[in-house]
Short mmCIF file of C-alpha atoms and ligand atoms in Angstrom, two decimals:
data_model
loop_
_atom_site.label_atom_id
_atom_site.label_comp_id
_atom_site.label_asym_id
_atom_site.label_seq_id
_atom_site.Cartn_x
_atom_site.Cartn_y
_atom_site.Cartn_z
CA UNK F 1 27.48 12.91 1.37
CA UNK F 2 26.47 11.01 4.76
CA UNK F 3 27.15 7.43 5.28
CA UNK F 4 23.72 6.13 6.09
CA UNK F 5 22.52 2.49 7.20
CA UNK F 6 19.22 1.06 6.24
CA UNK F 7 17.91 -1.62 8.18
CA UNK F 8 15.45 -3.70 6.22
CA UNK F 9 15.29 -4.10 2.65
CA UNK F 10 11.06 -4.82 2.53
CA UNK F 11 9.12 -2.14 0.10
CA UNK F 12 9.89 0.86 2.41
CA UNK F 13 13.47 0.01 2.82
CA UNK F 14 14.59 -0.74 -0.10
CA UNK F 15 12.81 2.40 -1.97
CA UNK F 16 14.77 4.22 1.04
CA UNK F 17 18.47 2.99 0.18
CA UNK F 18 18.08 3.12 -3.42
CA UNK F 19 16.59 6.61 -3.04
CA UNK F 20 19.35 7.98 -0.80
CA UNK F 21 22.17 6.61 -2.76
CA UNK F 22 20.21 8.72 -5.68
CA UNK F 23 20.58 11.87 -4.02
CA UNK F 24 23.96 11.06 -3.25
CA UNK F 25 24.49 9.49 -0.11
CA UNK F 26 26.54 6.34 0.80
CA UNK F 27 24.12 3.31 1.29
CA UNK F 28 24.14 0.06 2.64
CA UNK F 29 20.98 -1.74 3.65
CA UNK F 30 20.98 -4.74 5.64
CA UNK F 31 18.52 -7.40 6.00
CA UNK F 32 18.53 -11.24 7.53
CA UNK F 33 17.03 -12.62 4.83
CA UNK F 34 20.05 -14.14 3.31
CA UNK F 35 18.30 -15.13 -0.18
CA UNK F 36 16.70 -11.57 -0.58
CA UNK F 37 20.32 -10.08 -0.07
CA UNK F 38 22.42 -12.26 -2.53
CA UNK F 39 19.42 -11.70 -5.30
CA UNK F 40 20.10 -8.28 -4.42
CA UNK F 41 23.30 -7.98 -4.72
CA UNK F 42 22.90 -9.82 -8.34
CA UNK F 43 21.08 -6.79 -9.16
CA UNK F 44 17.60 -8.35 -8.56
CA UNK F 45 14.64 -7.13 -7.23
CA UNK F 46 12.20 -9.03 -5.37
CA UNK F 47 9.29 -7.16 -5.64
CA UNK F 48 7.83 -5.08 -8.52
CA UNK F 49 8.30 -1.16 -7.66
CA UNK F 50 8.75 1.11 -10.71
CA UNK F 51 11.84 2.51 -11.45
CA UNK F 52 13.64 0.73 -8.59
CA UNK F 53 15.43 -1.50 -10.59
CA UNK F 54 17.25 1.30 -12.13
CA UNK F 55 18.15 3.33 -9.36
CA UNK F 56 19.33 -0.23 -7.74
CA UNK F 57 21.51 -0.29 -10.30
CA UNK F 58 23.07 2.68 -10.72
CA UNK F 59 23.08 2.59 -6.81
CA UNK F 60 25.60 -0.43 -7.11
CA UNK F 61 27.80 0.52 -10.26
CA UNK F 62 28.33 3.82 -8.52
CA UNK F 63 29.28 1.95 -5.54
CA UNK F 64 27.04 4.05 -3.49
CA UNK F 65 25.03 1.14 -2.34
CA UNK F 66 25.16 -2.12 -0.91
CA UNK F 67 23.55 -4.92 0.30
CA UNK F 68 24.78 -6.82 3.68
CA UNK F 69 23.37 -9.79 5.56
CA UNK F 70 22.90 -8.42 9.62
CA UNK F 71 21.79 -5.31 10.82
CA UNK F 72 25.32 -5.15 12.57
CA UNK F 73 27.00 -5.33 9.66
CA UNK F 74 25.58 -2.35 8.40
CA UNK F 75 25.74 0.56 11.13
CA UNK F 76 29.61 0.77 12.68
CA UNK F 77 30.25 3.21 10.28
CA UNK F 78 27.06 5.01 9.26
CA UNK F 79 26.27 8.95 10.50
CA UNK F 80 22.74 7.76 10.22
CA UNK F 81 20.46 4.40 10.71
CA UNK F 82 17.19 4.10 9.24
CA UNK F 83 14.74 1.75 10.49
CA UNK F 84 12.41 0.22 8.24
CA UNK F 85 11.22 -2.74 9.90
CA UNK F 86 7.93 -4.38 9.64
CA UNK F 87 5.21 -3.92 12.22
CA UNK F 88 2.46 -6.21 12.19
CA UNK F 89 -1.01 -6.11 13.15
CA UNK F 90 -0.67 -7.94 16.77
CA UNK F 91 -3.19 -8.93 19.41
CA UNK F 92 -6.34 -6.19 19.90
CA UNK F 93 -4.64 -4.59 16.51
CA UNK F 94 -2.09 -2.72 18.48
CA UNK F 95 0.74 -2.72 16.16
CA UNK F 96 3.44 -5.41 16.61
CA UNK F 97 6.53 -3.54 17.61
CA UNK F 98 8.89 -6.45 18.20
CA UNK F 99 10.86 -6.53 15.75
CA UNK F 100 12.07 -2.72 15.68
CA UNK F 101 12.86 -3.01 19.22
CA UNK F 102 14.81 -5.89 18.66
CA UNK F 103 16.87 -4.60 16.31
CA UNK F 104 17.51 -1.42 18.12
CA UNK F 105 18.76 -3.89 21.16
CA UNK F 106 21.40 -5.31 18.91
CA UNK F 107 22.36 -2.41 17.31
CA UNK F 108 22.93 0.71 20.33
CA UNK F 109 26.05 -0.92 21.70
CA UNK F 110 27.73 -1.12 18.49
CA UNK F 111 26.58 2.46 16.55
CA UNK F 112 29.13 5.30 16.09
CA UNK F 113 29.02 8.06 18.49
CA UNK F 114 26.47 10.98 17.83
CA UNK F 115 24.68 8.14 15.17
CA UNK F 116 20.95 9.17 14.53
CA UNK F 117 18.66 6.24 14.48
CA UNK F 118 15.76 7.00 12.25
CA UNK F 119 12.51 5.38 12.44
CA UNK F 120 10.51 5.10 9.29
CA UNK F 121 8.41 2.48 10.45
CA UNK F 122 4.26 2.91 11.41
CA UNK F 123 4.93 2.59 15.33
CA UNK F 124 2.41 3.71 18.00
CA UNK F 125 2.43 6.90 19.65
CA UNK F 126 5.25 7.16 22.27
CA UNK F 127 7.58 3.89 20.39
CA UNK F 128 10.28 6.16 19.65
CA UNK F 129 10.45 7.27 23.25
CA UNK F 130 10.95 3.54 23.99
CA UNK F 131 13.75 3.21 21.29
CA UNK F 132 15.39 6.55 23.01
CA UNK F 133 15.42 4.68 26.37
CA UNK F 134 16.05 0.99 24.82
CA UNK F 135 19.87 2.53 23.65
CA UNK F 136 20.59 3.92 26.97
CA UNK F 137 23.01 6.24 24.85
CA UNK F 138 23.11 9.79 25.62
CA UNK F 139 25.05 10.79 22.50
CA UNK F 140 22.17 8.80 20.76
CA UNK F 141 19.18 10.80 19.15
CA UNK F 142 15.84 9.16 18.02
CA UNK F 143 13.93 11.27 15.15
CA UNK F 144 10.74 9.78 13.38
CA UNK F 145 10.80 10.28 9.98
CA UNK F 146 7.46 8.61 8.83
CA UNK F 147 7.18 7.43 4.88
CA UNK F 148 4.07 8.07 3.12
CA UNK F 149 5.19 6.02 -0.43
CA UNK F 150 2.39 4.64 -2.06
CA UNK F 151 3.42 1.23 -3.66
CA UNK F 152 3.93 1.19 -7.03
CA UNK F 153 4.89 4.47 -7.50
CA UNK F 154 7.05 4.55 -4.66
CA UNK F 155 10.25 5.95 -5.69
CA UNK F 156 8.38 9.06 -7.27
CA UNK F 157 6.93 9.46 -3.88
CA UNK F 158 10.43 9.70 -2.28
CA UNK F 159 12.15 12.15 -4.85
CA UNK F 160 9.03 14.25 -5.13
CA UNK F 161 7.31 13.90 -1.90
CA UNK F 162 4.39 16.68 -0.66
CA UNK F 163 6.24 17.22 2.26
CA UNK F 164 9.05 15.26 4.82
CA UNK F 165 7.59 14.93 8.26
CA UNK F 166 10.51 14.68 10.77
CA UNK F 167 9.77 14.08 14.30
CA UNK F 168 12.54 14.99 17.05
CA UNK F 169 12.98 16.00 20.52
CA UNK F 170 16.59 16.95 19.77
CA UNK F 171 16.52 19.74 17.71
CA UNK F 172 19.74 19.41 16.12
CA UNK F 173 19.27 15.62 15.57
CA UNK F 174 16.24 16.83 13.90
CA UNK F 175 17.98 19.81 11.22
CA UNK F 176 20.75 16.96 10.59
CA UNK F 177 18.11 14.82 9.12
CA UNK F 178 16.57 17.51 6.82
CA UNK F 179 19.87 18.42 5.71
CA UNK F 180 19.91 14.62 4.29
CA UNK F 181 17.02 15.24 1.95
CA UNK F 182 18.64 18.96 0.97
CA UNK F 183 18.44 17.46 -2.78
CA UNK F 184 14.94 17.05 -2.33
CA UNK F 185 12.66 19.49 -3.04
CA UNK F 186 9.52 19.94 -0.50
CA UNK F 187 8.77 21.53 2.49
CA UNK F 188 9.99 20.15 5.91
CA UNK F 189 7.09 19.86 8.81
CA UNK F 190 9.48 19.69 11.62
CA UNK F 191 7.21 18.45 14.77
CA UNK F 192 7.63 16.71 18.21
CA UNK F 193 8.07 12.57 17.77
CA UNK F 194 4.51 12.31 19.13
CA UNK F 195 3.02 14.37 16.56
CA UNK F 196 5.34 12.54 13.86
CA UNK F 197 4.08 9.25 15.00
CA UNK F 198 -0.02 10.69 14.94
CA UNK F 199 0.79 12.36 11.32
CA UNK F 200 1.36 8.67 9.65
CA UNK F 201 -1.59 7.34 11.30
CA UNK F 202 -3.62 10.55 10.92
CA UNK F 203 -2.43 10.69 6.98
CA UNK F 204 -3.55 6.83 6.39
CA UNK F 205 -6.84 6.74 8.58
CA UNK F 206 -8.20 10.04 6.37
CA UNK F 207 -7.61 8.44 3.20
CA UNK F 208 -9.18 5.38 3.97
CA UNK F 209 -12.18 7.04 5.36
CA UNK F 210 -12.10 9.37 2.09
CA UNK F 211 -12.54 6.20 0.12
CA UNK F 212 -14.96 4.97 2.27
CA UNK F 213 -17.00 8.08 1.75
CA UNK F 214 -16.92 7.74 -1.97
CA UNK F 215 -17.72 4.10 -1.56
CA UNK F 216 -21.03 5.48 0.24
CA UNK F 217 -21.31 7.78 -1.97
CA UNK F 218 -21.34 5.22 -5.24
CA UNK F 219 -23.97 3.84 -3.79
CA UNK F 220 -26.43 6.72 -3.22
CA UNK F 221 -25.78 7.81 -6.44
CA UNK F 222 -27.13 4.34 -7.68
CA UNK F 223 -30.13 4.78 -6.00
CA UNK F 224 -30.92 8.54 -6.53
CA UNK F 225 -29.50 8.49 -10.78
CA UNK F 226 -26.90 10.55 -9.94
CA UNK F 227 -23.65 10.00 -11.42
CA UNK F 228 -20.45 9.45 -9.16
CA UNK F 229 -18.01 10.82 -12.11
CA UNK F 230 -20.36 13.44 -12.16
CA UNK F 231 -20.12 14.22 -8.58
CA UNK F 232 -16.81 13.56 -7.59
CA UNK F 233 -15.72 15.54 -10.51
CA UNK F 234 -17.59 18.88 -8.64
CA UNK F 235 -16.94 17.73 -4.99
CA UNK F 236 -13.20 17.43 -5.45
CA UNK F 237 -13.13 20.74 -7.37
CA UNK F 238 -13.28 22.02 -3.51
CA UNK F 239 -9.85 22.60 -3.21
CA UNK F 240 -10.53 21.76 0.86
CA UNK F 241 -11.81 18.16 -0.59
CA UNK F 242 -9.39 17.39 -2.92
CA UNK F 243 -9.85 15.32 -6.36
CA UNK F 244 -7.20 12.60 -5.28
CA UNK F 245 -8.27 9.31 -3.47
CA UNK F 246 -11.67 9.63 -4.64
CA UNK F 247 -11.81 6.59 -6.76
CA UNK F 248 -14.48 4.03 -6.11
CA UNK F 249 -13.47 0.57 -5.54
CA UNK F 250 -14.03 -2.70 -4.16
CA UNK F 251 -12.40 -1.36 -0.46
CA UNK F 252 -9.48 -0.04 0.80
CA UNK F 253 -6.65 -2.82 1.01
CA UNK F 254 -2.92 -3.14 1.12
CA UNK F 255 -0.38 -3.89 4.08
CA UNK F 256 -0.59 -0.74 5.60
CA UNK F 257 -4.68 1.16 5.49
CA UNK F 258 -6.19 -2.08 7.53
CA UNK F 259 -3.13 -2.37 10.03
CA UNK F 260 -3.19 1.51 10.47
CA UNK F 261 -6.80 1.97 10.80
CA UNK F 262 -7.13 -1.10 13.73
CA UNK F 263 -3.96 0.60 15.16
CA UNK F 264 -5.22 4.18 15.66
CA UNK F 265 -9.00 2.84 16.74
CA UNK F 266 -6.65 0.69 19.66
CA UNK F 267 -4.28 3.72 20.24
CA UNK F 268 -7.34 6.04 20.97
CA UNK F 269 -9.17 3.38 23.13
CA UNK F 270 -5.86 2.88 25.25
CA UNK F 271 -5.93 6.52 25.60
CA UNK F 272 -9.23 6.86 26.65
CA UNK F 273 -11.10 7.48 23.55
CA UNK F 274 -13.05 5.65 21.63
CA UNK F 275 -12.50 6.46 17.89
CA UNK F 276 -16.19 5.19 16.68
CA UNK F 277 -15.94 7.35 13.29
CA UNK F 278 -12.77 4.87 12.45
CA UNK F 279 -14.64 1.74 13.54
CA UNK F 280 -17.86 2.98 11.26
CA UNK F 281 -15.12 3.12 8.12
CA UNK F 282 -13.44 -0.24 8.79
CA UNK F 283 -16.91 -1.44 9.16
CA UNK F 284 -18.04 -0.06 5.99
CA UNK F 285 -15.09 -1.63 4.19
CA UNK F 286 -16.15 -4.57 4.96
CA UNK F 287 -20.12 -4.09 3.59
CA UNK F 288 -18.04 -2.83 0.28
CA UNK F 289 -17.00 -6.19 0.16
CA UNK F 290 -20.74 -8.04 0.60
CA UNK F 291 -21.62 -5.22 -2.12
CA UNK F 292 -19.82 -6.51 -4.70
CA UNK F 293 -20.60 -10.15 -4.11
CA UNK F 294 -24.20 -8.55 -3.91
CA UNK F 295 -24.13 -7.03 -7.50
CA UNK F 296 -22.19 -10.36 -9.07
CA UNK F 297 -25.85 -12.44 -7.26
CA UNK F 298 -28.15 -9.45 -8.67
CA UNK F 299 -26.36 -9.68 -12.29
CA UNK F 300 -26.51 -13.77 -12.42
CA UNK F 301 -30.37 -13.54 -11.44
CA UNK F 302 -29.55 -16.17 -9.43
CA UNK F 303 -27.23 -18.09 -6.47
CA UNK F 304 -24.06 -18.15 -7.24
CA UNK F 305 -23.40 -22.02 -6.82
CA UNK F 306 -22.16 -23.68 -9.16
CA UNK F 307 -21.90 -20.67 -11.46
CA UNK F 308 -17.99 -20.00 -13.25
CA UNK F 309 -17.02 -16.67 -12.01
CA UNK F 310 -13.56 -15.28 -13.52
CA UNK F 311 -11.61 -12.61 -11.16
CA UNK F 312 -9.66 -10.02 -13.32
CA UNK F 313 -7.34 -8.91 -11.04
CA UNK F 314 -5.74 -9.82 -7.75
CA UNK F 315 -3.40 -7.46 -6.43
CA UNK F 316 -4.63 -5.12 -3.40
CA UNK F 317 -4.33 -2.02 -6.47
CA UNK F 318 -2.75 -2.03 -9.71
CA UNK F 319 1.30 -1.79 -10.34
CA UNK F 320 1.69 -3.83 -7.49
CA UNK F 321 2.31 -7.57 -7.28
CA UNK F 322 0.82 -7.44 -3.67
CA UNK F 323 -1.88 -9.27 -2.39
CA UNK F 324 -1.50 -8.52 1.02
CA UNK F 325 -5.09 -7.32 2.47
CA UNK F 326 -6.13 -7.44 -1.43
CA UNK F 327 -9.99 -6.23 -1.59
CA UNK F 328 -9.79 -8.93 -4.44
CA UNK F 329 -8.76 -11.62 -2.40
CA UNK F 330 -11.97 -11.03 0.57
CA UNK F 331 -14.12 -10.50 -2.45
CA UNK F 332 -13.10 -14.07 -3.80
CA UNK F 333 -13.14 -15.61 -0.36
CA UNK F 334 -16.99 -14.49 0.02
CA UNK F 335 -17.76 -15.87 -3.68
CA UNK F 336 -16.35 -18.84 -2.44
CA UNK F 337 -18.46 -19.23 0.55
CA UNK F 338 -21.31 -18.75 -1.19
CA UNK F 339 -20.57 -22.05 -3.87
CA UNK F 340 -19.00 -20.19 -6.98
CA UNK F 341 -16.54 -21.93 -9.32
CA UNK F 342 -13.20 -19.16 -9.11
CA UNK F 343 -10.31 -18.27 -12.40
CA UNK F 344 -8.64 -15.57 -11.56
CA UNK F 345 -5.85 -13.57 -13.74
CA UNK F 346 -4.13 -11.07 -12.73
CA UNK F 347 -0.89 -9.78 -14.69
CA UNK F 348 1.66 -9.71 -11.89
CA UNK F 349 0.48 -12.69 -10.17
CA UNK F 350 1.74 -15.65 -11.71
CA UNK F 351 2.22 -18.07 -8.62
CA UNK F 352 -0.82 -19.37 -6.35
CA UNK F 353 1.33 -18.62 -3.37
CA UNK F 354 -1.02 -16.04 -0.88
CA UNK F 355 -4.16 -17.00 -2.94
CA UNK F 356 -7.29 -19.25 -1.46
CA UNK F 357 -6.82 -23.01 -2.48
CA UNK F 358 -10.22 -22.14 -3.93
CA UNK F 359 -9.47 -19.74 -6.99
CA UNK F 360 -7.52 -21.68 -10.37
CA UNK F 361 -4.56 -19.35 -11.80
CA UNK F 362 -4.80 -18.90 -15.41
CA UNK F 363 -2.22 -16.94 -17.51
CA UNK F 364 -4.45 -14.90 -19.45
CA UNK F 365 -7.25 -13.01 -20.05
CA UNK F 366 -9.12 -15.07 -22.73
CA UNK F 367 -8.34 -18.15 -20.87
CA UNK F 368 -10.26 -17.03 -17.73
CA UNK F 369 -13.28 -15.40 -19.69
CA UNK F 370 -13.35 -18.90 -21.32
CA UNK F 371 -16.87 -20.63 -20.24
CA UNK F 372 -17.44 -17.64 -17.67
CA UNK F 373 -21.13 -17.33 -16.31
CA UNK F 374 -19.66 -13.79 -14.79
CA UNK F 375 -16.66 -11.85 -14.55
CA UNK F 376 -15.63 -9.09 -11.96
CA UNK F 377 -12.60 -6.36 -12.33
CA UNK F 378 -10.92 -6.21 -9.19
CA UNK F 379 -8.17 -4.18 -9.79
CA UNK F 380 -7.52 -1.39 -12.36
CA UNK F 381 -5.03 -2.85 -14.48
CA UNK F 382 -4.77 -1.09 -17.96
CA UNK F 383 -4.78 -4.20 -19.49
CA UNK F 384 -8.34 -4.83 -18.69
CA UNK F 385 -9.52 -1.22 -19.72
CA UNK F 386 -7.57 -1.84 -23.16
CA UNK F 387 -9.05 -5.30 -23.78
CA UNK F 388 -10.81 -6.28 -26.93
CA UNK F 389 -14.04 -7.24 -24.87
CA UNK F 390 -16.21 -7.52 -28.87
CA UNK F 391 -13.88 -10.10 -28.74
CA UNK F 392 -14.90 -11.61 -25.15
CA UNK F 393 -18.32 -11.76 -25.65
CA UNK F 394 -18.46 -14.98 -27.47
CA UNK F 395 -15.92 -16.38 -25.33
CA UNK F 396 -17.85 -15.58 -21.90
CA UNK F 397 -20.62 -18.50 -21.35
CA UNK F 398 -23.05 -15.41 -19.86
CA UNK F 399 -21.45 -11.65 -21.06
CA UNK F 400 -21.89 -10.63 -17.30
CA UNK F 401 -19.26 -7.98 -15.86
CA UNK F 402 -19.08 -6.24 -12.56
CA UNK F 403 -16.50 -3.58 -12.99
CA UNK F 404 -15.74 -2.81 -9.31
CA UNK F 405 -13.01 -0.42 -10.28
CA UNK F 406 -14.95 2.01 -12.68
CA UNK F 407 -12.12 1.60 -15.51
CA UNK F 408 -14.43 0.07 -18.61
CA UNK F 409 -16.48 1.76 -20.51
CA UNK F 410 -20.53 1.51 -19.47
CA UNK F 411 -21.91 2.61 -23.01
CA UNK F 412 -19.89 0.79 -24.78
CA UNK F 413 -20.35 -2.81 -22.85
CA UNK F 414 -23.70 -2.39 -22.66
CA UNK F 415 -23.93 -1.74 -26.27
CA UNK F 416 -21.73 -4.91 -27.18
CA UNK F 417 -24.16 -6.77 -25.34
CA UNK F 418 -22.80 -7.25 -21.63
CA UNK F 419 -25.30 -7.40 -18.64
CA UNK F 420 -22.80 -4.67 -16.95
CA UNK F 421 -22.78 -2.92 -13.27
CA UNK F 422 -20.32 -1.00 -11.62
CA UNK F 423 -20.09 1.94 -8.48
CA UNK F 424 -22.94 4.42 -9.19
CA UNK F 425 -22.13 5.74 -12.87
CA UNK F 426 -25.13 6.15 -15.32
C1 UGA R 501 -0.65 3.81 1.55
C2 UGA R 501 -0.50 5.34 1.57
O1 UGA R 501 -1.11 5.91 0.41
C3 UGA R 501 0.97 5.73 1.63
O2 UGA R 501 1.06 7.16 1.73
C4 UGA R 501 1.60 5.09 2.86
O3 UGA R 501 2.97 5.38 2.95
C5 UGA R 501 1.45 3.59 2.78
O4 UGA R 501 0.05 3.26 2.68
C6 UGA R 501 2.05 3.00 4.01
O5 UGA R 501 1.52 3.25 5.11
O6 UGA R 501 3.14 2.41 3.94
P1 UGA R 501 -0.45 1.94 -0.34
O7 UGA R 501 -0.70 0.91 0.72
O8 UGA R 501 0.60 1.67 -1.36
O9 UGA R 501 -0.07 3.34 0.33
O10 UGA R 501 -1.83 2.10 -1.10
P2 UGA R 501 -2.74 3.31 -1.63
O11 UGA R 501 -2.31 3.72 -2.99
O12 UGA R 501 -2.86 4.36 -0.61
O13 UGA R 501 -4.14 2.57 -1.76
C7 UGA R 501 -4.77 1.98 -0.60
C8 UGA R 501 -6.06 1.31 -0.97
O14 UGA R 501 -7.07 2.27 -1.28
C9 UGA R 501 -5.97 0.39 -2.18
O15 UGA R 501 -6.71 -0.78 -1.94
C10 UGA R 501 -6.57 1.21 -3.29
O16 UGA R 501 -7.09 0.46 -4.36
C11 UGA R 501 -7.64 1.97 -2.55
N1 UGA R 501 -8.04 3.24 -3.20
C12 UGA R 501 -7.17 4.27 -3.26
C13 UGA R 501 -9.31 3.35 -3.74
O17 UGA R 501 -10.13 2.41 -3.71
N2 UGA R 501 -9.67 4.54 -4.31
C14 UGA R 501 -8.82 5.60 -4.37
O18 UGA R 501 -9.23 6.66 -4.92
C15 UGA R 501 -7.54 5.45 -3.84
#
């Protein structure tokens, strides 16, 4: 057992501590926000991760984990001090890293002796160098220890992870983090903190551009009768493709695949080159948008003004209450622009907070279909694939659906009557 400091209980950190008390380890994870901490230590949990409320709990009633106010107050005893701190997209899209090297400030005069401070945060190529010479502590080692957990299923991401990437200079620094995931079972990539850094970026910026490709590829197959299932089925039989992440959608969202993507385009430029392939994807996000707007115009017959459009779904994916960088959420903003009257539901979003003034909340399905010229699926909640929509039909003012994530059934709307489009099936 290691006595191990998280610092910042966001979606990263908190899957972190309440992971590593699982395994075994003696946990406590400090943030400043005072609120988030006391609902914490009440056993609450402010966002909606699967399984984390569990492992919180057992976390606490095995009094391997707790929750402190102050970064100091978590790391004069800890072995180990894991930074999971938010960095923000900042000017030029470099990646804000203000706040990590803040906390590393306040923290290096206070940390035990031989203490390895582990960065989990995204952080440009060369930041942990910076943190290295920010402590000014010889007996101090830096390793970069980058998370790949997707939200929503974030704690099985942890405990069963494809591999741990740990970045260190010090190579003893580096085997005493691997021995802190020994319970784990997956294969170590032990690398320089450069490469560690490149790997998270690297990681993120291919699967965006992966769904970018099938995005592209949705579309041909629209205009050529091919069928995406069809082809994605065969293309990600090719072991060196994959069958993961190849999913067509409204656009890549989320906190992390926009801020990475700008991040690596403005690491590359700093370094001398220009990363045009990245810029291409970004930029062919952003058409994915204007797409689906385009096929909600093309369904109506008609300008969107003044028509009722209903949004099923919010959330940047499903599972997740987040709306941060939510496909959804541009998609809306355009149908706004262009004069259309928005109800949205979504079933984890049940405050208008982070949502345009534009779009009315409703609190269920039927009530947004109510009087609907069109609706769209935005994110691939079961609940929409499961709904009764014979029932809908009646209810809808026009039986119009765009089903931007692929999840309903194309024979049978079309055979209860629904004008019906979604990415390239047939
Ligand atoms: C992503 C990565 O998957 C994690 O490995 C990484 O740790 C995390 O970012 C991060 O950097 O912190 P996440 O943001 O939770 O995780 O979202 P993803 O599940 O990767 O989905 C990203 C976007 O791509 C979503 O908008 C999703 O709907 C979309 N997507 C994904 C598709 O449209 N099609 C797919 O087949 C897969």
């Amino acid at each position: 057992m290691s006595t191990v400091a998280v610092i910042g209980a966001g979606y990263v950190g908190l899957t972190t501590a309440a992971c590593l008390a699982h395994i075994g380890h003696n946990v406590t994870c400090a943030d400043i926000d005072e609120a988030k901490i006391s609902q914490l230590n009440n056993g609450e949990i402010p966002i909606h991760e699967a399984r984390l409320p569990e492992l919180v709990q057992e976390g606490i009633s095995k009094q391997l984990l707790k929750f402190v106010v102050g970064a100091q107050h978590a790391v004069t005893t800890s072995d180990f001090v894991f930074l999971c701190l938010p960095t923000p997209q900042g000017e030029d899209g470099r990646a804000d890293i203000g706040v990590v090297l803040e906390v590393v400030e306040e923290i290096s005069p206070i940390i035990p002796p031989r203490t390895i401070i582990i960065n989990k945060s995204t952080v440009p190529i060369g930041t942990n160098d910076s943190i290295q010479a920010t402590i000014q502590r010889t007996d101090i080692s830096v390793v970069s220890n980058p998370e790949f957990l997707r939200e929503g299923v974030a704690v099985t991401d942890f405990l069963q992870p494809d591999r741990i990437v740990i970045g260190a200079t010090n190579k003893e620094a580096g085997e005493r983090v691997a021995a802190l995931y020994a319970e784990i079972n997956a294969p170590i990539v032990e690398v320089d903190l450069a490469s560690a850094e490149t790997i998270k970026y690297a990681t993120n910026s291919f699967l965006a551009t992966k769904v970018s490709f099938v995005n592209g590829l949705a579309a041909v197959c629209e205009a050529v009768g091919a069928d995406i299932e069809s082809v994605t089925r065969g293309l990600g039989s090719d072991q060196r493709i994959g069958s993961r992440f190849l999913q067509p959608g409204p656009g890549w969202g989320g906190s992390c695949f926009p801020k990475d993507m700008q991040a690596l385009v403005r690491i590359a430029t700093d370094a001398g080159y220009e990363f045009d392939l990245l810029r291409a994807v970004i930029e062919a996000n952003e058409q994915q948008f204007d797409r689906i707007v385009n096929k909600a115009e093309a369904l109506l017959g008609q300008d969107l003004a003044g028509n009722n459009v209903t949004l099923l779904g919010l959330t940047f994916k499903a599972h997740t209450d987040d709306l941060r960088n939510s496909p959804a959420i541009e998609v809306a903003k355009r149908l706004a622009a262009k004069g259309a009257t928005l109800t949205a539901y979504d079933p984890m979003v049940k405050s208008e907070s982070g949502i345009p003034q534009e779009i009315r909340l409703v609190t269920s399905m039927e009530q947004a279909l109510t009087g609907s010229d069109l609706a769209l699926v935005l994110t691939e909640w079961p609940e929409f694939t499961r709904a009764n929509w014979a029932g809908f039909i009646n209810t809808m003012n026009g039986p119009r659906v765009v089903d931007a994530r692929n999840v309903l059934d194309r024979k049978e709307m079309v055979e209860l009557g629904y004008l019906y489009d979604d990415l390239g099936r047939t």
